[in-house]
Short mmCIF file of C-alpha atoms in Angstrom, two decimals:
data_model
loop_
_atom_site.label_atom_id
_atom_site.label_comp_id
_atom_site.label_asym_id
_atom_site.label_seq_id
_atom_site.Cartn_x
_atom_site.Cartn_y
_atom_site.Cartn_z
CA MET J 1307 0.00 0.00 0.00
CA LEU J 1308 1.31 3.42 -0.96
CA THR J 1309 1.14 6.60 1.07
CA LYS J 1310 -0.54 9.62 -0.52
CA LYS J 1311 2.82 11.27 -1.27
CA GLN J 1312 4.16 8.07 -2.86
CA LEU J 1313 1.02 7.76 -4.97
CA ASP J 1314 1.15 11.43 -5.98
CA LEU J 1315 4.78 11.11 -7.05
CA LEU J 1316 4.17 7.92 -9.03
CA GLU J 1317 1.24 9.54 -10.82
CA PHE J 1318 3.28 12.66 -11.57
CA ILE J 1319 6.15 10.63 -13.03
CA HIS J 1320 3.72 8.54 -15.07
CA LYS J 1321 1.99 11.60 -16.55
CA ARG J 1322 5.28 13.27 -17.44
CA VAL J 1323 6.61 10.14 -19.14
CA GLN J 1324 3.35 9.87 -21.06
CA ARG J 1325 3.58 13.52 -22.13
CA ASP J 1326 7.31 14.04 -22.72
CA GLY J 1327 8.79 10.57 -23.04
CA VAL J 1328 11.23 11.16 -20.20
CA PRO J 1329 10.77 11.33 -16.41
CA PRO J 1330 10.75 14.72 -14.63
CA SER J 1331 13.82 16.02 -12.83
CA PHE J 1332 14.10 15.81 -9.04
CA ASP J 1333 13.58 19.58 -8.88
CA GLU J 1334 10.35 19.24 -10.85
CA MET J 1335 9.20 16.42 -8.56
CA LYS J 1336 10.00 18.53 -5.49
CA THR J 1337 7.97 21.44 -6.84
CA ALA J 1338 5.04 19.25 -7.92
CA LEU J 1339 4.77 17.65 -4.47
CA ASP J 1340 5.45 20.93 -2.64
CA LEU J 1341 8.40 19.51 -0.72
CA ARG J 1342 11.15 21.65 0.77
CA SER J 1343 14.11 19.55 -0.29
CA LYS J 1344 15.09 16.85 -2.76
CA SER J 1345 15.93 14.47 0.09
CA GLY J 1346 12.21 13.86 0.50
CA ILE J 1347 11.99 12.92 -3.18
CA HIS J 1348 14.91 10.51 -2.75
CA ARG J 1349 13.06 8.78 0.08
CA LEU J 1350 9.85 8.52 -1.96
CA ILE J 1351 11.72 7.18 -5.00
CA THR J 1352 13.44 4.57 -2.84
CA ALA J 1353 10.10 3.50 -1.33
CA LEU J 1354 8.50 3.16 -4.78
CA GLU J 1355 11.46 1.11 -5.99
CA GLU J 1356 11.37 -1.17 -2.96
CA ARG J 1357 7.65 -1.78 -3.58
CA GLY J 1358 8.26 -2.71 -7.21
CA PHE J 1359 6.51 0.22 -8.88
CA ILE J 1360 9.59 1.77 -10.48
CA ARG J 1361 13.10 0.72 -11.45
CA ARG J 1362 16.18 2.93 -11.47
CA LEU J 1363 18.96 2.29 -13.98
CA ALA J 1364 22.46 2.99 -12.71
CA HIS J 1365 24.72 5.73 -14.12
CA ARG J 1366 22.03 7.38 -16.23
CA ALA J 1367 20.41 10.76 -15.73
CA ARG J 1368 16.66 10.60 -15.03
CA ALA J 1369 16.74 6.85 -15.56
CA ILE J 1370 13.45 5.93 -13.92
CA GLU J 1371 11.29 3.26 -15.49
CA ILE J 1372 7.72 2.63 -14.34
CA VAL J 1373 7.23 -1.10 -13.88
CA ARG J 1374 3.60 -1.14 -12.77
CA LEU J 1375 0.83 1.16 -11.58
CA PRO J 1376 -1.75 0.78 -8.81
CA GLU J 1377 -5.38 0.43 -9.85
CA SER J 1378 -6.14 3.97 -8.71
CA ILE J 1379 -3.89 5.31 -11.49
CA GLY J 1380 -4.71 2.78 -14.15
CA GLY J 1381 -3.37 -0.64 -13.27
CA GLU J 1382 -0.48 -2.05 -15.29
CA VAL J 1383 1.56 0.32 -17.42
CA GLN J 1384 -0.45 0.77 -20.57
CA GLY J 1385 0.33 1.50 -24.20
CA GLY J 1386 0.25 4.87 -25.89
CA PHE J 1387 2.87 7.59 -25.84
CA GLN J 1388 5.65 6.00 -23.80
CA PRO J 1389 8.93 6.54 -25.63
CA ARG J 1390 11.89 4.98 -23.83
CA VAL J 1391 15.52 6.00 -23.57
CA ILE J 1392 17.77 3.18 -24.72
CA ASP J 1393 21.49 2.76 -25.20
CA GLY J 1394 22.34 2.92 -28.85
CA ASP J 1395 25.17 2.41 -31.31
CA LEU J 1396 24.99 4.55 -34.42
CA SER J 1397 27.42 2.29 -36.25
CA THR J 1398 24.95 -0.58 -36.54
CA PRO J 1399 26.04 -2.98 -39.31
CA PRO J 1400 23.70 -3.31 -42.31
CA ARG J 1401 20.96 -5.93 -42.14
CA PRO J 1402 20.23 -8.36 -44.96
CA ALA J 1403 17.66 -7.06 -47.44
CA GLY J 1404 14.11 -7.98 -46.55
CA ALA J 1405 14.82 -8.68 -42.89
CA GLU J 1406 12.28 -7.13 -40.56
CA ALA J 1407 13.98 -7.56 -37.19
CA VAL J 1408 17.37 -7.88 -35.55
CA SER J 1409 18.02 -10.54 -32.90
CA THR J 1410 15.80 -10.69 -29.83
CA LEU J 1411 15.46 -6.90 -29.69
CA ASP J 1412 13.09 -7.01 -32.68
CA ALA J 1413 14.95 -3.96 -33.96
CA VAL J 1414 13.85 -1.93 -36.96
CA GLU J 1415 16.25 0.14 -39.02
CA LEU J 1416 15.28 3.76 -39.59
CA PRO J 1417 16.94 6.36 -41.80
CA LEU J 1418 19.07 8.81 -39.82
CA MET J 1419 18.18 12.03 -41.61
CA GLY J 1420 21.01 14.16 -40.27
CA ARG J 1421 20.94 16.68 -37.43
CA ILE J 1422 18.04 18.53 -35.84
CA ALA J 1423 18.64 21.68 -33.83
CA ALA J 1424 17.70 21.70 -30.17
CA GLY J 1425 18.77 25.32 -30.04
CA VAL J 1426 18.88 27.77 -32.91
CA PRO J 1427 17.16 26.23 -35.98
CA ILE J 1428 19.47 24.74 -38.61
CA GLU J 1429 18.94 23.91 -42.26
CA ALA J 1430 16.07 21.57 -42.99
CA ILE J 1431 17.02 17.91 -43.14
CA ALA J 1432 16.61 16.41 -46.59
CA HIS J 1433 18.69 13.26 -47.01
CA ALA J 1434 19.41 10.18 -44.93
CA SER J 1435 23.06 9.74 -43.95
CA HIS J 1436 22.78 6.11 -42.78
CA GLN J 1437 20.53 3.73 -40.86
CA VAL J 1438 20.05 3.33 -37.10
CA ALA J 1439 18.41 0.35 -35.38
CA VAL J 1440 15.67 0.95 -32.80
CA PRO J 1441 13.43 -1.49 -30.91
CA GLY J 1442 10.22 -2.17 -32.80
CA ALA J 1443 8.21 -1.71 -29.60
CA MET J 1444 9.29 1.94 -29.51
CA LEU J 1445 7.49 2.64 -32.78
CA GLY J 1446 4.03 1.42 -31.88
CA LYS J 1447 1.57 0.49 -34.59
CA GLY J 1448 1.54 2.01 -38.04
CA GLY J 1449 3.04 5.19 -39.43
CA ALA J 1450 6.41 6.03 -40.94
CA HIS J 1451 9.33 6.92 -38.68
CA TYR J 1452 12.79 8.42 -39.00
CA ALA J 1453 15.67 9.35 -36.71
CA LEU J 1454 17.57 12.60 -36.17
CA GLU J 1455 20.73 13.45 -34.26
CA VAL J 1456 20.22 16.28 -31.76
CA LYS J 1457 22.46 19.34 -32.00
CA GLY J 1458 22.31 21.79 -29.09
CA ASP J 1459 21.04 21.99 -25.54
CA SER J 1460 17.68 23.75 -25.68
CA MET J 1461 15.76 20.60 -24.67
CA ILE J 1462 17.97 19.43 -21.79
CA GLY J 1463 15.23 20.26 -19.29
CA ILE J 1464 13.32 17.18 -20.44
CA GLY J 1465 16.40 15.00 -20.79
CA ILE J 1466 17.21 15.48 -24.49
CA ASN J 1467 20.94 16.12 -24.73
CA ASP J 1468 23.35 17.18 -27.46
CA GLY J 1469 24.33 14.06 -29.42
CA ASP J 1470 21.20 12.06 -28.59
CA VAL J 1471 19.24 10.47 -31.42
CA VAL J 1472 15.50 11.16 -31.41
CA VAL J 1473 12.98 8.83 -33.02
CA ILE J 1474 10.24 10.71 -34.83
CA ARG J 1475 6.84 9.53 -36.08
CA GLU J 1476 5.92 11.36 -39.27
CA THR J 1477 2.84 13.55 -38.86
CA SER J 1478 1.71 17.00 -39.96
CA THR J 1479 -0.39 17.66 -36.86
CA ALA J 1480 0.39 18.05 -33.16
CA ASP J 1481 -1.37 18.59 -29.86
CA ASN J 1482 -0.39 21.24 -27.35
CA GLY J 1483 2.61 20.02 -25.37
CA ASP J 1484 3.91 17.59 -28.01
CA ILE J 1485 7.64 17.60 -28.75
CA VAL J 1486 7.82 18.06 -32.51
CA VAL J 1487 10.14 18.56 -35.44
CA ALA J 1488 9.01 21.95 -36.74
CA LEU J 1489 9.94 23.34 -40.14
CA VAL J 1490 10.19 27.13 -39.84
CA GLU J 1491 9.57 29.19 -42.98
CA ASP J 1492 10.29 26.12 -45.14
CA HIS J 1493 14.04 26.11 -44.55
CA GLU J 1494 14.87 25.74 -40.83
CA ALA J 1495 14.18 22.63 -38.75
CA THR J 1496 14.09 22.58 -34.98
CA LEU J 1497 13.02 20.28 -32.14
CA LYS J 1498 10.74 22.09 -29.68
CA ARG J 1499 7.56 21.81 -27.64
CA PHE J 1500 4.51 22.74 -29.74
CA LEU J 1501 1.98 25.20 -28.31
CA ARG J 1502 -0.89 26.81 -30.22
CA ARG J 1503 -1.72 30.39 -29.27
CA GLY J 1504 -4.73 31.57 -31.29
CA ASN J 1505 -3.51 31.99 -34.87
CA ALA J 1506 0.13 31.67 -33.84
CA ILE J 1507 2.43 28.77 -32.95
CA ALA J 1508 4.84 28.94 -30.02
CA LEU J 1509 7.96 26.77 -30.22
CA GLU J 1510 9.10 26.39 -26.63
CA ALA J 1511 12.52 25.25 -25.45
CA ALA J 1512 13.15 23.24 -22.28
CA ASN J 1513 16.06 25.43 -21.25
CA PRO J 1514 15.59 28.91 -19.75
CA ALA J 1515 18.55 30.16 -21.76
CA TYR J 1516 16.39 30.06 -24.89
CA GLU J 1517 13.39 32.27 -25.56
CA THR J 1518 10.11 30.86 -26.83
CA ARG J 1519 9.62 31.64 -30.52
CA VAL J 1520 6.10 32.72 -31.50
CA LEU J 1521 5.38 32.58 -35.22
CA PRO J 1522 2.33 32.91 -37.49
CA GLU J 1523 0.83 29.47 -37.98
CA ASP J 1524 1.50 29.57 -41.73
CA LYS J 1525 5.24 29.88 -41.00
CA VAL J 1526 5.43 26.61 -39.05
CA LYS J 1527 4.94 23.11 -40.45
CA VAL J 1528 4.97 20.07 -38.21
CA GLN J 1529 7.18 17.33 -39.68
CA GLY J 1530 6.83 14.73 -36.94
CA ARG J 1531 6.37 14.00 -33.23
CA LEU J 1532 8.90 12.60 -30.76
CA VAL J 1533 8.27 8.98 -29.76
CA GLY J 1534 11.67 7.79 -28.55
CA LEU J 1535 15.24 8.63 -27.66
CA ILE J 1536 18.50 6.74 -28.17
CA ARG J 1537 21.58 7.66 -26.16
CA THR J 1538 25.11 6.46 -26.87
CA TYR J 1539 27.59 6.46 -23.96
#
């Protein structure tokens, strides 16, 4: 049985993973639960881990995985928007033509389309440089996907670092709060949080060093939505 604070924290982590694909920071947890120090969060995290609701992965920032949920939140961890951070190797050897999976990981090869700016927008990505293997479970059902290497630090607040590879599901639409690949004025591509403000689109960074860009909606085209993240150590 969980205490109210433990349940509140588990629900907060679950909602943030569902929304952003990565767990919140300890500072964000502390603020959400109105605690005075992060030591209280450490105790709650330890209690949740001991009870089998979460799992922490050693030597990784924000590496919290939800294993199960109590019935009051929704029972077992369910499907939907739950991108995972995995260790990756961008030098994956080519797979035989026609193969659909690699080993027991059931990996799927996606085109790595170059770099996407998590900072100041860079030139739009047009051509694939090589392939990168990702777990098939990360992609969900249906839809085309591609991968991009992150350049910059504007999304570090949600755990997307310079050099990470993001997995993107192709789509031309987005909901408020989605992390998207946005094409700005048909020539600059950037990875930002999508927010609609009347007839304008706000592209919001997850780093206070970067200002939110607000543009007329006809100047922004959504090219895809974040569904996963691959990190190479």
